[in-house]
Amino acid sequence: ALRAQFGVVFQNDFIPAVSLRENVAFFRTLEDEDMTKAAETAQALSFIKEKPNGWEEMASITNKQNI
């Protein structure tokens, strides 16, 4: 479907206090392969791999040490 080919870009900073996995999935259910592809496309995979907890690292705009 055409709608599935579009992404969402917010104009303000919005990082829900959830894991990086949940943040990349953006409230959708994705397979690991799709998660990795999305992170690669966003040039975030190396950032995620560097985190001590990897995909389970918490992302939060209020906890700047995690982002």
JSON list of N, CA, C and O in Angstrom, two decimals, residues 21-47:
[
{"chain": "A", "resi": 21, "resn": "ARG", "atom": "N", "xyz": [14.76, -0.04, 20.80]},
{"chain": "A", "resi": 21, "resn": "ARG", "atom": "CA", "xyz": [13.97, -0.96, 19.95]},
{"chain": "A", "resi": 21, "resn": "ARG", "atom": "C", "xyz": [12.56, -0.41, 19.73]},
{"chain": "A", "resi": 21, "resn": "ARG", "atom": "O", "xyz": [12.07, -0.34, 18.61]},
{"chain": "A", "resi": 22, "resn": "GLU", "atom": "N", "xyz": [11.90, -0.02, 20.82]},
{"chain": "A", "resi": 22, "resn": "GLU", "atom": "CA", "xyz": [10.54, 0.50, 20.71]},
{"chain": "A", "resi": 22, "resn": "GLU", "atom": "C", "xyz": [10.51, 1.84, 19.98]},
{"chain": "A", "resi": 22, "resn": "GLU", "atom": "O", "xyz": [9.58, 2.13, 19.23]},
{"chain": "A", "resi": 23, "resn": "ASN", "atom": "N", "xyz": [11.56, 2.64, 20.16]},
{"chain": "A", "resi": 23, "resn": "ASN", "atom": "CA", "xyz": [11.63, 3.93, 19.51]},
{"chain": "A", "resi": 23, "resn": "ASN", "atom": "C", "xyz": [11.78, 3.77, 18.00]},
{"chain": "A", "resi": 23, "resn": "ASN", "atom": "O", "xyz": [11.11, 4.46, 17.23]},
{"chain": "A", "resi": 24, "resn": "VAL", "atom": "N", "xyz": [12.65, 2.86, 17.56]},
{"chain": "A", "resi": 24, "resn": "VAL", "atom": "CA", "xyz": [12.83, 2.63, 16.12]},
{"chain": "A", "resi": 24, "resn": "VAL", "atom": "C", "xyz": [11.57, 2.02, 15.52]},
{"chain": "A", "resi": 24, "resn": "VAL", "atom": "O", "xyz": [11.14, 2.39, 14.43]},
{"chain": "A", "resi": 25, "resn": "ALA", "atom": "N", "xyz": [10.96, 1.10, 16.22]},
{"chain": "A", "resi": 25, "resn": "ALA", "atom": "CA", "xyz": [9.73, 0.47, 15.72]},
{"chain": "A", "resi": 25, "resn": "ALA", "atom": "C", "xyz": [8.57, 1.45, 15.67]},
{"chain": "A", "resi": 25, "resn": "ALA", "atom": "O", "xyz": [7.64, 1.29, 14.89]},
{"chain": "A", "resi": 26, "resn": "PHE", "atom": "N", "xyz": [8.64, 2.48, 16.47]},
{"chain": "A", "resi": 26, "resn": "PHE", "atom": "CA", "xyz": [7.61, 3.52, 16.56]},
{"chain": "A", "resi": 26, "resn": "PHE", "atom": "C", "xyz": [6.23, 2.92, 16.71]},
{"chain": "A", "resi": 26, "resn": "PHE", "atom": "O", "xyz": [5.32, 3.15, 15.92]},
{"chain": "A", "resi": 27, "resn": "PHE", "atom": "N", "xyz": [6.10, 2.10, 17.74]},
{"chain": "A", "resi": 27, "resn": "PHE", "atom": "CA", "xyz": [4.83, 1.52, 18.15]},
{"chain": "A", "resi": 27, "resn": "PHE", "atom": "C", "xyz": [4.25, 0.52, 17.14]},
{"chain": "A", "resi": 27, "resn": "PHE", "atom": "O", "xyz": [3.06, 0.27, 17.12]},
{"chain": "A", "resi": 28, "resn": "ARG", "atom": "N", "xyz": [5.13, -0.04, 16.29]},
{"chain": "A", "resi": 28, "resn": "ARG", "atom": "CA", "xyz": [4.72, -1.11, 15.38]},
{"chain": "A", "resi": 28, "resn": "ARG", "atom": "C", "xyz": [5.45, -2.38, 15.77]},
{"chain": "A", "resi": 28, "resn": "ARG", "atom": "O", "xyz": [6.47, -2.34, 16.44]},
{"chain": "A", "resi": 29, "resn": "THR", "atom": "N", "xyz": [4.96, -3.51, 15.33]},
{"chain": "A", "resi": 29, "resn": "THR", "atom": "CA", "xyz": [5.63, -4.78, 15.56]},
{"chain": "A", "resi": 29, "resn": "THR", "atom": "C", "xyz": [6.49, -5.06, 14.34]},
{"chain": "A", "resi": 29, "resn": "THR", "atom": "O", "xyz": [5.98, -5.17, 13.22]},
{"chain": "A", "resi": 30, "resn": "LEU", "atom": "N", "xyz": [7.82, -5.13, 14.53]},
{"chain": "A", "resi": 30, "resn": "LEU", "atom": "CA", "xyz": [8.74, -5.37, 13.43]},
{"chain": "A", "resi": 30, "resn": "LEU", "atom": "C", "xyz": [9.62, -6.57, 13.74]},
{"chain": "A", "resi": 30, "resn": "LEU", "atom": "O", "xyz": [9.98, -6.81, 14.89]},
{"chain": "A", "resi": 31, "resn": "GLU", "atom": "N", "xyz": [9.99, -7.30, 12.71]},
{"chain": "A", "resi": 31, "resn": "GLU", "atom": "CA", "xyz": [10.94, -8.40, 12.85]},
{"chain": "A", "resi": 31, "resn": "GLU", "atom": "C", "xyz": [12.33, -7.80, 13.07]},
{"chain": "A", "resi": 31, "resn": "GLU", "atom": "O", "xyz": [12.59, -6.65, 12.71]},
{"chain": "A", "resi": 32, "resn": "ASP", "atom": "N", "xyz": [13.25, -8.59, 13.65]},
{"chain": "A", "resi": 32, "resn": "ASP", "atom": "CA", "xyz": [14.61, -8.11, 13.91]},
{"chain": "A", "resi": 32, "resn": "ASP", "atom": "C", "xyz": [15.29, -7.62, 12.64]},
{"chain": "A", "resi": 32, "resn": "ASP", "atom": "O", "xyz": [15.99, -6.61, 12.65]},
{"chain": "A", "resi": 33, "resn": "GLU", "atom": "N", "xyz": [15.07, -8.32, 11.53]},
{"chain": "A", "resi": 33, "resn": "GLU", "atom": "CA", "xyz": [15.68, -7.92, 10.26]},
{"chain": "A", "resi": 33, "resn": "GLU", "atom": "C", "xyz": [15.19, -6.54, 9.82]},
{"chain": "A", "resi": 33, "resn": "GLU", "atom": "O", "xyz": [15.97, -5.71, 9.35]},
{"chain": "A", "resi": 34, "resn": "ASP", "atom": "N", "xyz": [13.90, -6.28, 10.00]},
{"chain": "A", "resi": 34, "resn": "ASP", "atom": "CA", "xyz": [13.34, -4.98, 9.65]},
{"chain": "A", "resi": 34, "resn": "ASP", "atom": "C", "xyz": [13.84, -3.88, 10.58]},
{"chain": "A", "resi": 34, "resn": "ASP", "atom": "O", "xyz": [14.06, -2.74, 10.16]},
{"chain": "A", "resi": 35, "resn": "MET", "atom": "N", "xyz": [14.01, -4.23, 11.86]},
{"chain": "A", "resi": 35, "resn": "MET", "atom": "CA", "xyz": [14.56, -3.26, 12.83]},
{"chain": "A", "resi": 35, "resn": "MET", "atom": "C", "xyz": [15.98, -2.86, 12.43]},
{"chain": "A", "resi": 35, "resn": "MET", "atom": "O", "xyz": [16.33, -1.69, 12.44]},
{"chain": "A", "resi": 36, "resn": "THR", "atom": "N", "xyz": [16.79, -3.85, 12.08]},
{"chain": "A", "resi": 36, "resn": "THR", "atom": "CA", "xyz": [18.17, -3.59, 11.69]},
{"chain": "A", "resi": 36, "resn": "THR", "atom": "C", "xyz": [18.21, -2.74, 10.41]},
{"chain": "A", "resi": 36, "resn": "THR", "atom": "O", "xyz": [18.98, -1.78, 10.33]},
{"chain": "A", "resi": 37, "resn": "LYS", "atom": "N", "xyz": [17.37, -3.06, 9.46]},
{"chain": "A", "resi": 37, "resn": "LYS", "atom": "CA", "xyz": [17.32, -2.29, 8.21]},
{"chain": "A", "resi": 37, "resn": "LYS", "atom": "C", "xyz": [16.90, -0.84, 8.48]},
{"chain": "A", "resi": 37, "resn": "LYS", "atom": "O", "xyz": [17.48, 0.09, 7.92]},
{"chain": "A", "resi": 38, "resn": "ALA", "atom": "N", "xyz": [15.92, -0.65, 9.35]},
{"chain": "A", "resi": 38, "resn": "ALA", "atom": "CA", "xyz": [15.47, 0.70, 9.69]},
{"chain": "A", "resi": 38, "resn": "ALA", "atom": "C", "xyz": [16.59, 1.48, 10.37]},
{"chain": "A", "resi": 38, "resn": "ALA", "atom": "O", "xyz": [16.81, 2.66, 10.07]},
{"chain": "A", "resi": 39, "resn": "ALA", "atom": "N", "xyz": [17.31, 0.85, 11.29]},
{"chain": "A", "resi": 39, "resn": "ALA", "atom": "CA", "xyz": [18.41, 1.51, 11.98]},
{"chain": "A", "resi": 39, "resn": "ALA", "atom": "C", "xyz": [19.54, 1.84, 11.02]},
{"chain": "A", "resi": 39, "resn": "ALA", "atom": "O", "xyz": [20.15, 2.91, 11.11]},
{"chain": "A", "resi": 40, "resn": "GLU", "atom": "N", "xyz": [19.83, 0.94, 10.09]},
{"chain": "A", "resi": 40, "resn": "GLU", "atom": "CA", "xyz": [20.86, 1.22, 9.08]},
{"chain": "A", "resi": 40, "resn": "GLU", "atom": "C", "xyz": [20.44, 2.40, 8.21]},
{"chain": "A", "resi": 40, "resn": "GLU", "atom": "O", "xyz": [21.25, 3.28, 7.92]},
{"chain": "A", "resi": 41, "resn": "THR", "atom": "N", "xyz": [19.20, 2.42, 7.78]},
{"chain": "A", "resi": 41, "resn": "THR", "atom": "CA", "xyz": [18.70, 3.50, 6.93]},
{"chain": "A", "resi": 41, "resn": "THR", "atom": "C", "xyz": [18.79, 4.85, 7.65]},
{"chain": "A", "resi": 41, "resn": "THR", "atom": "O", "xyz": [19.13, 5.86, 7.04]},
{"chain": "A", "resi": 42, "resn": "ALA", "atom": "N", "xyz": [18.52, 4.83, 8.94]},
{"chain": "A", "resi": 42, "resn": "ALA", "atom": "CA", "xyz": [18.60, 6.06, 9.74]},
{"chain": "A", "resi": 42, "resn": "ALA", "atom": "C", "xyz": [20.02, 6.37, 10.21]},
{"chain": "A", "resi": 42, "resn": "ALA", "atom": "O", "xyz": [20.23, 7.34, 10.93]},
{"chain": "A", "resi": 43, "resn": "GLN", "atom": "N", "xyz": [20.97, 5.54, 9.80]},
{"chain": "A", "resi": 43, "resn": "GLN", "atom": "CA", "xyz": [22.38, 5.68, 10.21]},
{"chain": "A", "resi": 43, "resn": "GLN", "atom": "C", "xyz": [22.51, 5.68, 11.72]},
{"chain": "A", "resi": 43, "resn": "GLN", "atom": "O", "xyz": [23.28, 6.44, 12.31]},
{"chain": "A", "resi": 44, "resn": "ALA", "atom": "N", "xyz": [21.74, 4.80, 12.37]},
{"chain": "A", "resi": 44, "resn": "ALA", "atom": "CA", "xyz": [21.74, 4.71, 13.83]},
{"chain": "A", "resi": 44, "resn": "ALA", "atom": "C", "xyz": [22.23, 3.37, 14.35]},
{"chain": "A", "resi": 44, "resn": "ALA", "atom": "O", "xyz": [22.38, 3.21, 15.56]},
{"chain": "A", "resi": 45, "resn": "LEU", "atom": "N", "xyz": [22.50, 2.42, 13.47]},
{"chain": "A", "resi": 45, "resn": "LEU", "atom": "CA", "xyz": [22.85, 1.08, 13.91]},
{"chain": "A", "resi": 45, "resn": "LEU", "atom": "C", "xyz": [24.14, 1.06, 14.72]},
{"chain": "A", "resi": 45, "resn": "LEU", "atom": "O", "xyz": [24.21, 0.42, 15.77]},
{"chain": "A", "resi": 46, "resn": "SER", "atom": "N", "xyz": [25.17, 1.77, 14.27]},
{"chain": "A", "resi": 46, "resn": "SER", "atom": "CA", "xyz": [26.44, 1.77, 15.03]},
{"chain": "A", "resi": 46, "resn": "SER", "atom": "C", "xyz": [26.24, 2.42, 16.40]},
{"chain": "A", "resi": 46, "resn": "SER", "atom": "O", "xyz": [26.80, 1.97, 17.38]},
{"chain": "A", "resi": 47, "resn": "PHE", "atom": "N", "xyz": [25.43, 3.47, 16.47]},
{"chain": "A", "resi": 47, "resn": "PHE", "atom": "CA", "xyz": [25.10, 4.13, 17.73]},
{"chain": "A", "resi": 47, "resn": "PHE", "atom": "C", "xyz": [24.43, 3.14, 18.69]},
{"chain": "A", "resi": 47, "resn": "PHE", "atom": "O", "xyz": [24.78, 3.05, 19.86]}
]
